[in-house]
CSV table of C-alpha atoms in Angstrom, one decimal:
chain,number,residue,atom,x,y,z
A,18,UNK,CA,104.1,124.6,87.0
A,19,UNK,CA,106.1,121.1,86.3
A,20,UNK,CA,109.5,119.9,85.9
A,21,UNK,CA,110.2,117.3,83.2
A,22,UNK,CA,113.6,115.3,83.3
A,23,UNK,CA,114.1,112.0,81.2
A,24,UNK,CA,110.3,111.2,81.0
A,25,UNK,CA,109.4,111.7,84.5
A,26,UNK,CA,107.0,114.4,85.7
A,27,UNK,CA,107.1,116.4,88.8
A,28,UNK,CA,104.6,118.9,89.8
A,29,UNK,CA,101.3,120.1,91.2
A,30,UNK,CA,98.4,117.7,90.1
A,31,UNK,CA,95.1,116.6,91.1
A,32,UNK,CA,95.9,112.7,91.5
A,33,UNK,CA,92.9,110.2,91.2
A,34,UNK,CA,93.7,106.7,92.4
A,35,UNK,CA,91.5,103.9,91.0
A,36,UNK,CA,88.8,106.2,90.5
A,37,UNK,CA,87.8,106.4,94.2
A,38,UNK,CA,90.1,108.6,96.0
A,39,UNK,CA,91.2,112.2,94.7
A,40,UNK,CA,94.1,113.9,96.2
A,41,UNK,CA,95.5,117.7,95.3
A,42,UNK,CA,99.3,118.1,96.1
A,43,UNK,CA,102.7,118.1,94.8
A,44,UNK,CA,103.6,114.8,93.0
A,45,UNK,CA,106.9,113.2,92.0
A,46,UNK,CA,108.5,109.6,91.4
A,47,UNK,CA,110.2,107.9,94.4
A,48,UNK,CA,112.0,104.5,94.1
A,49,UNK,CA,111.5,102.5,97.2
A,50,UNK,CA,113.0,98.9,97.5
A,51,UNK,CA,113.9,99.2,93.9
A,52,UNK,CA,110.4,99.9,92.5
A,53,UNK,CA,109.2,103.2,91.2
A,54,UNK,CA,106.4,104.9,93.1
A,55,UNK,CA,104.3,107.9,92.8
A,56,UNK,CA,104.6,110.2,95.8
A,57,UNK,CA,102.0,113.1,96.6
A,58,UNK,CA,102.6,115.5,99.2
A,59,UNK,CA,99.3,117.0,100.4
A,60,UNK,CA,99.5,120.5,102.0
A,61,UNK,CA,96.9,122.8,103.4
A,62,UNK,CA,95.9,126.2,102.5
A,63,UNK,CA,98.8,127.8,104.5
A,64,UNK,CA,101.2,125.4,102.7
A,65,UNK,CA,101.9,123.2,105.7
A,66,UNK,CA,102.3,119.6,105.1
A,67,UNK,CA,99.3,117.6,106.0
A,68,UNK,CA,100.2,114.1,104.5
A,69,UNK,CA,102.5,112.1,102.3
A,70,UNK,CA,101.5,109.1,100.4
A,71,UNK,CA,103.0,106.7,98.0
A,72,UNK,CA,101.1,104.8,95.3
A,73,UNK,CA,101.9,102.2,92.9
A,74,UNK,CA,101.7,103.7,89.5
A,75,UNK,CA,99.4,101.1,88.3
A,76,UNK,CA,96.6,101.9,90.7
A,77,UNK,CA,96.7,105.5,89.2
A,78,UNK,CA,93.4,106.4,87.3
A,79,UNK,CA,94.2,109.9,86.3
A,80,UNK,CA,97.0,112.4,86.8
A,81,UNK,CA,95.6,116.1,86.0
A,82,UNK,CA,98.7,118.7,85.9
A,83,UNK,CA,97.5,122.0,87.7
A,84,UNK,CA,98.4,125.1,89.2
A,85,UNK,CA,99.9,125.2,93.0
A,86,UNK,CA,96.8,127.3,93.7
A,87,UNK,CA,94.3,124.6,92.6
A,88,UNK,CA,96.1,121.9,94.0
A,89,UNK,CA,96.4,123.2,97.4
A,90,UNK,CA,92.7,124.3,97.4
A,91,UNK,CA,91.8,120.8,96.2
A,92,UNK,CA,94.0,119.3,98.5
A,93,UNK,CA,92.6,121.3,101.5
A,94,UNK,CA,89.0,120.0,100.8
A,95,UNK,CA,90.0,116.3,100.2
A,96,UNK,CA,92.4,115.6,102.9
A,97,UNK,CA,93.5,111.5,103.0
A,98,UNK,CA,92.6,109.6,106.0
A,99,UNK,CA,94.6,106.6,106.2
A,100,UNK,CA,93.2,105.3,109.6
A,101,UNK,CA,89.8,106.0,111.0
A,102,UNK,CA,89.5,106.1,114.8
A,103,UNK,CA,87.1,102.9,114.9
A,104,UNK,CA,90.0,101.0,113.1
A,105,UNK,CA,92.2,101.2,116.0
A,106,UNK,CA,91.9,99.4,119.2
A,107,UNK,CA,91.6,101.5,122.2
A,108,UNK,CA,94.9,102.0,124.1
A,109,UNK,CA,95.3,100.7,127.5
A,110,UNK,CA,97.6,102.3,129.8
A,111,UNK,CA,100.6,100.1,130.5
A,112,UNK,CA,101.6,98.8,133.8
A,113,UNK,CA,105.3,99.7,133.6
A,114,UNK,CA,107.0,102.8,132.3
A,115,UNK,CA,109.3,101.8,129.5
A,116,UNK,CA,111.5,105.0,130.5
A,117,UNK,CA,111.7,104.0,133.7
A,118,UNK,CA,115.3,103.4,135.2
A,119,UNK,CA,116.1,99.7,135.7
A,120,UNK,CA,118.8,98.7,138.4
A,121,UNK,CA,119.5,95.5,136.5
A,122,UNK,CA,118.4,93.4,139.5
A,123,UNK,CA,115.0,92.5,137.7
A,124,UNK,CA,114.9,88.7,136.5
A,125,UNK,CA,112.7,87.7,133.4
């Protein structure tokens, strides 16, 4: 269920962040820009990856080690939604195709 190496933890968990967000998945430590972060990989019931998120350890309220089956089941019912549709501006079609060939005669 878990792997311990020199004071680090890696394994299946229920992760609670600041008591407001709960995630089920596989947790491990990852260093980004020289700082340690908690990484959680959330998978669906068929073990397909659905999200990876990184948290500063100081934002963690609780880590509950559990079995793979429980973490996946919990994670399937508590999928993270980092961006909501209403937070994104409507995309407008570009007047120029960025992949269109340019003959070099265009002036900017």
